[in-house]
């Protein structure tokens, strides 16, 4: 990239001192869709990067109503009590459609949002999921530089958002309701495969069903390939509402971190996530440049029509378009 603007030193210093206004301002810059803001945001990020990374990044996913906000609030208050600082971010695939956000409702996480050791940031609204996830990933780094050592990234259990969150976190938690064994079979295999830890929430409502669901999930997990050879994902039953099981949950998070660090996997995961991220950005930029190429733009409608009509194979059409792009 051409030399961009220099990082605003006051803003960088403010973030590093944990000043909330600076933190919010820096995140607003990296989240902005304005090109000049983005460039300033990237400069700030570059200055902050050496101070980022010292946290545990926890992804939390589950269907609407499963109790994610209640759980994050209970967990947040618990870890703050242990002396940690917690930031909560969100990737909300629905915000690109509705313009709303899963964390936008101010009544949620009321107690946690008042705590000076906590920072809650709703999902940036607008545009496609890829863009929202990109901005959340960068906001996460800003929060780390500001001294937050526990980062929670929340998402709803639909579509590609879990995968996006799993790619930016150390540990993926799946929240489930205490539903009966038969219904559990319907849980999408792919999502269970992403989970490092499964929580059956609202166990207070149906303790027996929660125990049964726990058993079913445990046996389902035992036949799946674990996310790591050193870690068999535990299944916990708890109640976010009355806080029962939250300390045990946090104990499992610490055990996960210690186990993965001992095996060198913790750092390895982050390295490959960062490299994947670089490739993702390259793919995205190349595709955008390709689509913006005047020759490609001119040829594209005819190629799309020919492929749709079956008069040209997709491979031949792709080859012609790529050849046109290479002509410069
Ligand atoms: P989200 O949409 O996944 O963020 O779910 P919320 O945290 O907003 O919770 C949805 C509803 O479930 C709220 O009315 C909560 O009070 C309730 N809830 C959350 N956790 C529990 C729990 O452990 N037990 C019970 N009984 N209710 C809960």
mmCIF file of C-alpha atoms and ligand atoms in Angstrom:
data_model
loop_
_atom_site.group_PDB
_atom_site.id
_atom_site.type_symbol
_atom_site.label_atom_id
_atom_site.label_comp_id
_atom_site.label_asym_id
_atom_site.label_seq_id
_atom_site.Cartn_x
_atom_site.Cartn_y
_atom_site.Cartn_z
ATOM 1 C CA UNK A 1 0.000 0.000 0.000
ATOM 2 C CA UNK A 2 1.222 3.528 -0.696
ATOM 3 C CA UNK A 3 2.386 5.446 2.352
ATOM 4 C CA UNK A 4 -0.795 6.511 4.121
ATOM 5 C CA UNK A 5 -1.309 9.116 6.788
ATOM 6 C CA UNK A 6 0.720 8.871 10.004
ATOM 7 C CA UNK A 7 -1.038 7.614 13.105
ATOM 8 C CA UNK A 8 -2.491 10.303 15.353
ATOM 9 C CA UNK A 9 -0.087 10.069 18.344
ATOM 10 C CA UNK A 10 -2.587 11.446 20.874
ATOM 11 C CA UNK A 11 -5.150 8.867 19.800
ATOM 12 C CA UNK A 12 -2.641 6.016 19.996
ATOM 13 C CA UNK A 13 -1.469 7.134 23.458
ATOM 14 C CA UNK A 14 -5.073 7.481 24.617
ATOM 15 C CA UNK A 15 -5.920 3.922 23.549
ATOM 16 C CA UNK A 16 -2.786 2.545 25.193
ATOM 17 C CA UNK A 17 -3.758 4.279 28.444
ATOM 18 C CA UNK A 18 -7.164 2.656 28.253
ATOM 19 C CA UNK A 19 -8.992 5.947 27.717
ATOM 20 C CA UNK A 20 -12.518 4.999 26.663
ATOM 21 C CA UNK A 21 -13.105 7.984 24.386
ATOM 22 C CA UNK A 22 -9.905 7.245 22.489
ATOM 23 C CA UNK A 23 -10.852 3.587 22.305
ATOM 24 C CA UNK A 24 -14.278 4.384 20.879
ATOM 25 C CA UNK A 25 -12.774 6.882 18.443
ATOM 26 C CA UNK A 26 -10.136 4.434 17.204
ATOM 27 C CA UNK A 27 -12.765 1.739 16.681
ATOM 28 C CA UNK A 28 -14.994 4.190 14.833
ATOM 29 C CA UNK A 29 -12.086 4.927 12.497
ATOM 30 C CA UNK A 30 -11.358 1.268 11.715
ATOM 31 C CA UNK A 31 -15.068 0.534 11.323
ATOM 32 C CA UNK A 32 -15.701 3.451 9.006
ATOM 33 C CA UNK A 33 -16.464 2.768 5.371
ATOM 34 C CA UNK A 34 -14.895 6.093 4.370
ATOM 35 C CA UNK A 35 -11.599 5.579 2.634
ATOM 36 C CA UNK A 36 -9.775 8.414 4.451
ATOM 37 C CA UNK A 37 -11.013 7.178 7.838
ATOM 38 C CA UNK A 38 -9.925 3.664 6.981
ATOM 39 C CA UNK A 39 -6.452 4.858 6.105
ATOM 40 C CA UNK A 40 -6.170 6.760 9.376
ATOM 41 C CA UNK A 41 -7.584 3.722 11.164
ATOM 42 C CA UNK A 42 -5.005 1.423 9.587
ATOM 43 C CA UNK A 43 -2.208 3.786 10.665
ATOM 44 C CA UNK A 44 -3.522 3.730 14.246
ATOM 45 C CA UNK A 45 -3.811 -0.072 14.103
ATOM 46 C CA UNK A 46 -0.253 -0.414 12.934
ATOM 47 C CA UNK A 47 0.966 1.665 15.890
ATOM 48 C CA UNK A 48 -1.183 -0.375 18.292
ATOM 49 C CA UNK A 49 -0.341 -3.799 16.906
ATOM 50 C CA UNK A 50 2.783 -4.401 19.054
ATOM 51 C CA UNK A 51 0.558 -3.921 22.119
ATOM 52 C CA UNK A 52 -2.228 -6.231 20.938
ATOM 53 C CA UNK A 53 -2.526 -9.979 21.360
ATOM 54 C CA UNK A 54 -2.358 -10.338 25.132
ATOM 55 C CA UNK A 55 -5.831 -11.651 25.696
ATOM 56 C CA UNK A 56 -7.986 -14.691 25.470
ATOM 57 C CA UNK A 57 -10.434 -14.330 22.572
ATOM 58 C CA UNK A 58 -13.707 -16.144 23.139
ATOM 59 C CA UNK A 59 -16.305 -16.578 20.388
ATOM 60 C CA UNK A 60 -19.884 -17.151 21.534
ATOM 61 C CA UNK A 61 -22.587 -18.347 19.211
ATOM 62 C CA UNK A 62 -26.171 -19.443 19.636
ATOM 63 C CA UNK A 63 -29.659 -18.929 18.279
ATOM 64 C CA UNK A 64 -31.591 -15.786 19.239
ATOM 65 C CA UNK A 65 -33.159 -16.243 22.678
ATOM 66 C CA UNK A 66 -30.769 -18.975 23.857
ATOM 67 C CA UNK A 67 -29.414 -16.509 26.420
ATOM 68 C CA UNK A 68 -26.205 -15.113 24.919
ATOM 69 C CA UNK A 69 -26.546 -11.628 26.396
ATOM 70 C CA UNK A 70 -27.522 -12.994 29.793
ATOM 71 C CA UNK A 71 -24.584 -15.389 29.671
ATOM 72 C CA UNK A 72 -22.076 -12.746 28.589
ATOM 73 C CA UNK A 73 -23.271 -10.436 31.347
ATOM 74 C CA UNK A 74 -22.921 -13.159 34.008
ATOM 75 C CA UNK A 75 -19.542 -14.240 32.659
ATOM 76 C CA UNK A 76 -18.365 -10.648 32.367
ATOM 77 C CA UNK A 77 -19.260 -9.778 35.947
ATOM 78 C CA UNK A 78 -17.511 -12.945 37.113
ATOM 79 C CA UNK A 79 -14.241 -12.280 35.277
ATOM 80 C CA UNK A 80 -14.223 -8.616 36.289
ATOM 81 C CA UNK A 81 -14.512 -9.843 39.860
ATOM 82 C CA UNK A 82 -11.354 -11.864 39.246
ATOM 83 C CA UNK A 83 -9.519 -8.713 38.167
ATOM 84 C CA UNK A 84 -9.816 -9.043 34.388
ATOM 85 C CA UNK A 85 -10.929 -6.408 31.909
ATOM 86 C CA UNK A 86 -13.511 -7.516 29.395
ATOM 87 C CA UNK A 87 -14.501 -6.250 25.954
ATOM 88 C CA UNK A 88 -17.593 -7.522 24.170
ATOM 89 C CA UNK A 89 -17.873 -7.209 20.393
ATOM 90 C CA UNK A 90 -20.433 -8.613 18.001
ATOM 91 C CA UNK A 91 -20.693 -9.959 14.489
ATOM 92 C CA UNK A 92 -24.305 -9.747 13.511
ATOM 93 C CA UNK A 93 -25.214 -11.033 10.061
ATOM 94 C CA UNK A 94 -28.710 -9.587 10.374
ATOM 95 C CA UNK A 95 -27.411 -6.063 10.889
ATOM 96 C CA UNK A 96 -26.467 -5.907 7.217
ATOM 97 C CA UNK A 97 -30.109 -6.468 6.358
ATOM 98 C CA UNK A 98 -31.988 -4.591 9.071
ATOM 99 C CA UNK A 99 -29.394 -2.000 9.998
ATOM 100 C CA UNK A 100 -29.968 -3.124 13.586
ATOM 101 C CA UNK A 101 -27.585 -4.935 15.852
ATOM 102 C CA UNK A 102 -27.648 -7.730 18.422
ATOM 103 C CA UNK A 103 -25.998 -5.594 21.059
ATOM 104 C CA UNK A 104 -27.656 -2.314 20.177
ATOM 105 C CA UNK A 105 -30.450 -2.757 22.683
ATOM 106 C CA UNK A 106 -29.178 -0.692 25.584
ATOM 107 C CA UNK A 107 -31.212 -2.577 28.155
ATOM 108 C CA UNK A 108 -29.106 -5.678 27.571
ATOM 109 C CA UNK A 109 -26.107 -6.340 29.786
ATOM 110 C CA UNK A 110 -27.168 -3.395 31.884
ATOM 111 C CA UNK A 111 -24.946 -4.051 34.855
ATOM 112 C CA UNK A 112 -21.930 -5.041 32.794
ATOM 113 C CA UNK A 113 -22.206 -1.979 30.569
ATOM 114 C CA UNK A 114 -21.904 0.269 33.621
ATOM 115 C CA UNK A 115 -18.723 -1.432 34.847
ATOM 116 C CA UNK A 116 -15.570 0.598 34.155
ATOM 117 C CA UNK A 117 -13.648 -2.658 33.537
ATOM 118 C CA UNK A 118 -15.986 -3.595 30.685
ATOM 119 C CA UNK A 119 -16.409 -2.253 27.188
ATOM 120 C CA UNK A 120 -19.352 -3.270 25.009
ATOM 121 C CA UNK A 121 -19.428 -2.515 21.324
ATOM 122 C CA UNK A 122 -22.379 -3.433 19.114
ATOM 123 C CA UNK A 123 -21.839 -4.894 15.689
ATOM 124 C CA UNK A 124 -21.157 -2.274 13.046
ATOM 125 C CA UNK A 125 -24.270 -2.023 10.922
ATOM 126 C CA UNK A 126 -24.393 -2.183 7.164
ATOM 127 C CA UNK A 127 -22.775 -3.947 4.242
ATOM 128 C CA UNK A 128 -21.996 -7.605 3.821
ATOM 129 C CA UNK A 129 -21.004 -10.046 6.545
ATOM 130 C CA UNK A 130 -17.421 -10.171 5.272
ATOM 131 C CA UNK A 131 -17.037 -6.451 5.837
ATOM 132 C CA UNK A 132 -18.657 -6.545 9.277
ATOM 133 C CA UNK A 133 -16.399 -9.401 10.365
ATOM 134 C CA UNK A 134 -13.346 -7.558 9.030
ATOM 135 C CA UNK A 135 -14.112 -4.524 11.105
ATOM 136 C CA UNK A 136 -14.822 -6.586 14.210
ATOM 137 C CA UNK A 137 -11.476 -8.304 13.854
ATOM 138 C CA UNK A 138 -9.721 -4.956 13.836
ATOM 139 C CA UNK A 139 -11.794 -3.584 16.716
ATOM 140 C CA UNK A 140 -10.656 -6.641 18.682
ATOM 141 C CA UNK A 141 -7.015 -5.660 18.222
ATOM 142 C CA UNK A 142 -7.743 -2.112 19.372
ATOM 143 C CA UNK A 143 -9.422 -3.448 22.532
ATOM 144 C CA UNK A 144 -6.423 -5.637 23.283
ATOM 145 C CA UNK A 145 -4.062 -2.699 22.911
ATOM 146 C CA UNK A 146 -6.277 -0.813 25.374
ATOM 147 C CA UNK A 147 -5.589 -3.517 27.959
ATOM 148 C CA UNK A 148 -8.685 -5.705 27.735
ATOM 149 C CA UNK A 149 -7.460 -9.213 28.447
ATOM 150 C CA UNK A 150 -10.716 -11.068 27.901
ATOM 151 C CA UNK A 151 -12.415 -10.458 24.555
ATOM 152 C CA UNK A 152 -15.823 -11.903 23.795
ATOM 153 C CA UNK A 153 -17.114 -11.880 20.221
ATOM 154 C CA UNK A 154 -20.785 -12.703 20.100
ATOM 155 C CA UNK A 155 -22.748 -13.849 17.085
ATOM 156 C CA UNK A 156 -26.130 -15.357 16.325
ATOM 157 C CA UNK A 157 -26.248 -18.944 15.169
ATOM 158 C CA UNK A 158 -27.059 -18.485 11.532
ATOM 159 C CA UNK A 159 -25.198 -18.614 8.267
ATOM 160 C CA UNK A 160 -21.523 -17.943 7.923
ATOM 161 C CA UNK A 161 -21.131 -15.820 11.016
ATOM 162 C CA UNK A 162 -19.899 -18.643 13.283
ATOM 163 C CA UNK A 163 -17.148 -19.483 10.864
ATOM 164 C CA UNK A 164 -16.129 -15.824 10.696
ATOM 165 C CA UNK A 165 -16.028 -15.591 14.493
ATOM 166 C CA UNK A 166 -14.188 -18.914 14.889
ATOM 167 C CA UNK A 167 -11.517 -17.512 12.583
ATOM 168 C CA UNK A 168 -10.807 -14.563 14.860
ATOM 169 C CA UNK A 169 -11.021 -16.226 18.272
ATOM 170 C CA UNK A 170 -9.017 -18.737 20.329
ATOM 171 C CA UNK A 171 -11.973 -20.626 21.656
ATOM 172 C CA UNK A 172 -15.428 -21.087 20.211
ATOM 173 C CA UNK A 173 -18.376 -21.591 22.547
ATOM 174 C CA UNK A 174 -21.716 -22.860 21.319
ATOM 175 C CA UNK A 175 -24.788 -22.080 23.432
ATOM 176 C CA UNK A 176 -27.677 -24.540 23.302
ATOM 177 C CA UNK A 177 -31.090 -24.928 24.899
ATOM 178 C CA UNK A 178 -31.852 -28.019 26.987
ATOM 179 C CA UNK A 179 -33.776 -29.664 24.193
ATOM 180 C CA UNK A 180 -34.563 -33.327 23.889
ATOM 181 C CA UNK A 181 -32.168 -35.835 22.331
ATOM 182 C CA UNK A 182 -34.083 -36.244 19.082
ATOM 183 C CA UNK A 183 -34.050 -32.539 18.349
ATOM 184 C CA UNK A 184 -30.350 -32.408 19.037
ATOM 185 C CA UNK A 185 -29.756 -34.637 16.033
ATOM 186 C CA UNK A 186 -30.943 -31.718 13.952
ATOM 187 C CA UNK A 187 -28.140 -29.448 15.149
ATOM 188 C CA UNK A 188 -25.988 -28.643 12.220
ATOM 189 C CA UNK A 189 -22.935 -30.859 12.322
ATOM 190 C CA UNK A 190 -20.688 -28.180 10.930
ATOM 191 C CA UNK A 191 -21.411 -25.840 13.793
ATOM 192 C CA UNK A 192 -20.818 -28.457 16.473
ATOM 193 C CA UNK A 193 -17.526 -29.210 14.770
ATOM 194 C CA UNK A 194 -16.403 -25.624 15.268
ATOM 195 C CA UNK A 195 -17.079 -25.702 19.007
ATOM 196 C CA UNK A 196 -14.305 -25.997 21.596
ATOM 197 C CA UNK A 197 -16.854 -25.851 24.382
ATOM 198 C CA UNK A 198 -20.602 -26.429 24.430
ATOM 199 C CA UNK A 199 -22.888 -24.820 26.986
ATOM 200 C CA UNK A 200 -26.421 -25.970 27.621
ATOM 201 C CA UNK A 201 -28.024 -22.862 29.041
ATOM 202 C CA UNK A 202 -31.288 -22.499 30.995
ATOM 203 C CA UNK A 203 -30.575 -25.746 32.819
ATOM 204 C CA UNK A 204 -32.650 -24.285 35.690
ATOM 205 C CA UNK A 205 -35.796 -24.617 33.560
ATOM 206 C CA UNK A 206 -35.391 -28.321 32.784
ATOM 207 C CA UNK A 207 -32.532 -29.933 34.731
ATOM 208 C CA UNK A 208 -33.319 -33.465 33.541
ATOM 209 C CA UNK A 209 -33.545 -32.528 29.919
ATOM 210 C CA UNK A 210 -30.328 -30.530 30.289
ATOM 211 C CA UNK A 211 -28.581 -33.635 31.630
ATOM 212 C CA UNK A 212 -29.962 -35.696 28.770
ATOM 213 C CA UNK A 213 -28.904 -33.125 26.180
ATOM 214 C CA UNK A 214 -25.467 -33.054 27.757
ATOM 215 C CA UNK A 215 -25.147 -36.797 27.380
ATOM 216 C CA UNK A 216 -26.330 -36.770 23.771
ATOM 217 C CA UNK A 217 -23.955 -33.989 22.823
ATOM 218 C CA UNK A 218 -21.056 -35.672 24.585
ATOM 219 C CA UNK A 219 -21.497 -38.867 22.637
ATOM 220 C CA UNK A 220 -22.016 -36.924 19.406
ATOM 221 C CA UNK A 221 -18.769 -35.060 20.040
ATOM 222 C CA UNK A 222 -16.823 -38.183 20.869
ATOM 223 C CA UNK A 223 -17.295 -39.469 17.332
ATOM 224 C CA UNK A 224 -16.428 -36.154 15.685
ATOM 225 C CA UNK A 225 -12.887 -35.103 15.056
ATOM 226 C CA UNK A 226 -11.990 -32.684 17.887
ATOM 227 C CA UNK A 227 -10.831 -29.160 17.000
ATOM 228 C CA UNK A 228 -7.471 -30.070 18.557
ATOM 229 C CA UNK A 229 -5.796 -33.427 19.296
ATOM 230 C CA UNK A 230 -5.205 -32.213 22.867
ATOM 231 C CA UNK A 231 -8.681 -31.053 23.627
ATOM 232 C CA UNK A 232 -11.953 -32.909 23.824
ATOM 233 C CA UNK A 233 -14.687 -30.226 23.897
ATOM 234 C CA UNK A 234 -16.485 -30.329 27.251
ATOM 235 C CA UNK A 235 -20.262 -29.988 27.498
ATOM 236 C CA UNK A 236 -21.473 -27.925 30.452
ATOM 237 C CA UNK A 237 -25.013 -27.400 31.690
ATOM 238 C CA UNK A 238 -25.557 -24.093 33.468
ATOM 239 C CA UNK A 239 -27.912 -21.234 34.133
ATOM 240 C CA UNK A 240 -26.860 -17.803 32.944
ATOM 241 C CA UNK A 241 -29.846 -16.286 34.702
ATOM 242 C CA UNK A 242 -28.926 -17.339 38.235
ATOM 243 C CA UNK A 243 -25.193 -17.584 37.522
ATOM 244 C CA UNK A 244 -24.925 -21.271 38.432
ATOM 245 C CA UNK A 245 -22.073 -22.904 36.543
ATOM 246 C CA UNK A 246 -20.391 -19.670 35.431
ATOM 247 C CA UNK A 247 -17.246 -20.175 37.600
ATOM 248 C CA UNK A 248 -16.958 -23.725 36.220
ATOM 249 C CA UNK A 249 -17.262 -22.367 32.705
ATOM 250 C CA UNK A 250 -14.439 -19.915 33.336
ATOM 251 C CA UNK A 251 -12.381 -22.760 34.814
ATOM 252 C CA UNK A 252 -12.765 -24.628 31.529
ATOM 253 C CA UNK A 253 -11.682 -21.551 29.559
ATOM 254 C CA UNK A 254 -8.525 -21.339 31.664
ATOM 255 C CA UNK A 255 -7.917 -25.051 31.260
ATOM 256 C CA UNK A 256 -8.323 -24.705 27.503
ATOM 257 C CA UNK A 257 -5.841 -21.832 27.374
ATOM 258 C CA UNK A 258 -3.292 -23.696 29.530
ATOM 259 C CA UNK A 259 -3.649 -26.922 27.537
ATOM 260 C CA UNK A 260 -3.346 -25.186 24.183
ATOM 261 C CA UNK A 261 -0.435 -23.055 25.333
ATOM 262 C CA UNK A 262 1.428 -26.100 26.644
ATOM 263 C CA UNK A 263 1.088 -27.787 23.255
ATOM 264 C CA UNK A 264 2.120 -24.641 21.359
ATOM 265 C CA UNK A 265 -1.234 -24.712 19.623
ATOM 266 C CA UNK A 266 -2.524 -21.464 21.015
ATOM 267 C CA UNK A 267 0.099 -19.399 19.182
ATOM 268 C CA UNK A 268 -0.046 -21.666 16.119
ATOM 269 C CA UNK A 269 -3.779 -21.074 15.734
ATOM 270 C CA UNK A 270 -3.300 -17.333 15.928
ATOM 271 C CA UNK A 271 -0.493 -17.423 13.400
ATOM 272 C CA UNK A 272 -2.542 -19.349 10.889
ATOM 273 C CA UNK A 273 -5.573 -17.133 11.553
ATOM 274 C CA UNK A 274 -3.468 -14.043 10.804
ATOM 275 C CA UNK A 275 -2.102 -15.603 7.614
ATOM 276 C CA UNK A 276 -5.552 -16.756 6.507
ATOM 277 C CA UNK A 277 -6.746 -13.258 7.146
ATOM 278 C CA UNK A 278 -4.051 -11.816 4.921
ATOM 279 C CA UNK A 279 -5.049 -14.175 2.103
ATOM 280 C CA UNK A 280 -8.680 -13.334 2.638
ATOM 281 C CA UNK A 281 -7.915 -9.622 2.214
ATOM 282 C CA UNK A 282 -5.844 -10.312 -0.881
ATOM 283 C CA UNK A 283 -8.624 -12.404 -2.413
ATOM 284 C CA UNK A 284 -11.127 -9.703 -1.639
ATOM 285 C CA UNK A 285 -8.993 -6.917 -3.096
ATOM 286 C CA UNK A 286 -8.082 -8.895 -6.223
ATOM 287 C CA UNK A 287 -11.704 -9.675 -6.860
ATOM 288 C CA UNK A 288 -12.703 -6.034 -6.402
ATOM 289 C CA UNK A 289 -9.921 -4.885 -8.749
ATOM 290 C CA UNK A 290 -10.952 -7.523 -11.281
ATOM 291 C CA UNK A 291 -14.584 -6.436 -11.221
ATOM 292 C CA UNK A 292 -13.556 -2.784 -11.562
ATOM 293 C CA UNK A 293 -11.352 -3.434 -14.618
ATOM 294 C CA UNK A 294 -13.009 -1.597 -17.563
ATOM 295 C CA UNK A 295 -12.331 -4.415 -20.044
ATOM 296 C CA UNK A 296 -13.757 -7.010 -17.669
ATOM 297 C CA UNK A 297 -16.741 -4.833 -16.940
ATOM 298 C CA UNK A 298 -17.475 -4.512 -20.655
ATOM 299 C CA UNK A 299 -17.110 -8.222 -21.356
ATOM 300 C CA UNK A 300 -18.869 -9.513 -18.233
ATOM 301 C CA UNK A 301 -22.557 -9.251 -19.298
ATOM 302 C CA UNK A 302 -21.909 -11.250 -22.492
ATOM 303 C CA UNK A 303 -19.938 -13.894 -20.589
ATOM 304 C CA UNK A 304 -22.612 -14.222 -17.894
ATOM 305 C CA UNK A 305 -25.310 -14.551 -20.536
ATOM 306 C CA UNK A 306 -23.328 -17.156 -22.498
ATOM 307 C CA UNK A 307 -22.705 -19.207 -19.353
ATOM 308 C CA UNK A 308 -26.381 -18.972 -18.385
ATOM 309 C CA UNK A 309 -27.433 -20.052 -21.897
ATOM 310 C CA UNK A 310 -25.006 -22.944 -21.859
ATOM 311 C CA UNK A 311 -23.229 -21.758 -25.007
ATOM 312 C CA UNK A 312 -19.960 -21.293 -23.125
ATOM 313 C CA UNK A 313 -18.554 -23.327 -20.242
ATOM 314 C CA UNK A 314 -17.886 -21.467 -16.978
ATOM 315 C CA UNK A 315 -14.224 -22.430 -17.338
ATOM 316 C CA UNK A 316 -13.947 -20.872 -20.803
ATOM 317 C CA UNK A 317 -15.775 -17.734 -19.715
ATOM 318 C CA UNK A 318 -13.518 -17.392 -16.662
ATOM 319 C CA UNK A 319 -10.439 -17.837 -18.846
ATOM 320 C CA UNK A 320 -11.551 -15.122 -21.270
ATOM 321 C CA UNK A 321 -12.351 -12.678 -18.493
ATOM 322 C CA UNK A 322 -9.042 -13.332 -16.745
ATOM 323 C CA UNK A 323 -7.197 -12.931 -20.037
ATOM 324 C CA UNK A 324 -8.912 -9.589 -20.569
ATOM 325 C CA UNK A 325 -7.895 -8.450 -17.071
ATOM 326 C CA UNK A 326 -4.279 -9.432 -17.762
ATOM 327 C CA UNK A 327 -4.214 -7.266 -20.887
ATOM 328 C CA UNK A 328 -4.119 -4.305 -18.478
HETATM 329 P P1 LIG B 1 -29.969 -13.906 23.312
HETATM 330 O O1 LIG B 1 -30.950 -13.500 22.274
HETATM 331 O O2 LIG B 1 -29.325 -15.207 22.964
HETATM 332 O O3 LIG B 1 -28.962 -12.831 23.624
HETATM 333 O O4 LIG B 1 -30.792 -14.204 24.664
HETATM 334 P P2 LIG B 1 -31.034 -13.297 25.954
HETATM 335 O O5 LIG B 1 -29.821 -13.250 26.810
HETATM 336 O O6 LIG B 1 -31.641 -11.991 25.546
HETATM 337 O O7 LIG B 1 -32.099 -14.180 26.741
HETATM 338 C C1 LIG B 1 -33.381 -14.474 26.219
HETATM 339 C C2 LIG B 1 -34.334 -14.730 27.371
HETATM 340 O O8 LIG B 1 -33.928 -15.914 28.068
HETATM 341 C C3 LIG B 1 -34.367 -13.613 28.406
HETATM 342 O O9 LIG B 1 -35.695 -13.448 28.829
HETATM 343 C C4 LIG B 1 -33.494 -14.158 29.534
HETATM 344 O O10 LIG B 1 -33.859 -13.644 30.793
HETATM 345 C C5 LIG B 1 -33.781 -15.636 29.465
HETATM 346 N N1 LIG B 1 -32.650 -16.447 29.973
HETATM 347 C C6 LIG B 1 -31.334 -16.349 29.631
HETATM 348 N N2 LIG B 1 -30.600 -17.251 30.297
HETATM 349 C C7 LIG B 1 -31.462 -17.953 31.086
HETATM 350 C C8 LIG B 1 -31.289 -19.032 32.017
HETATM 351 O O11 LIG B 1 -30.203 -19.541 32.272
HETATM 352 N N3 LIG B 1 -32.411 -19.481 32.616
HETATM 353 C C9 LIG B 1 -33.643 -18.958 32.375
HETATM 354 N N4 LIG B 1 -34.680 -19.459 33.020
HETATM 355 N N5 LIG B 1 -33.836 -17.941 31.508
HETATM 356 C C10 LIG B 1 -32.760 -17.433 30.870
#
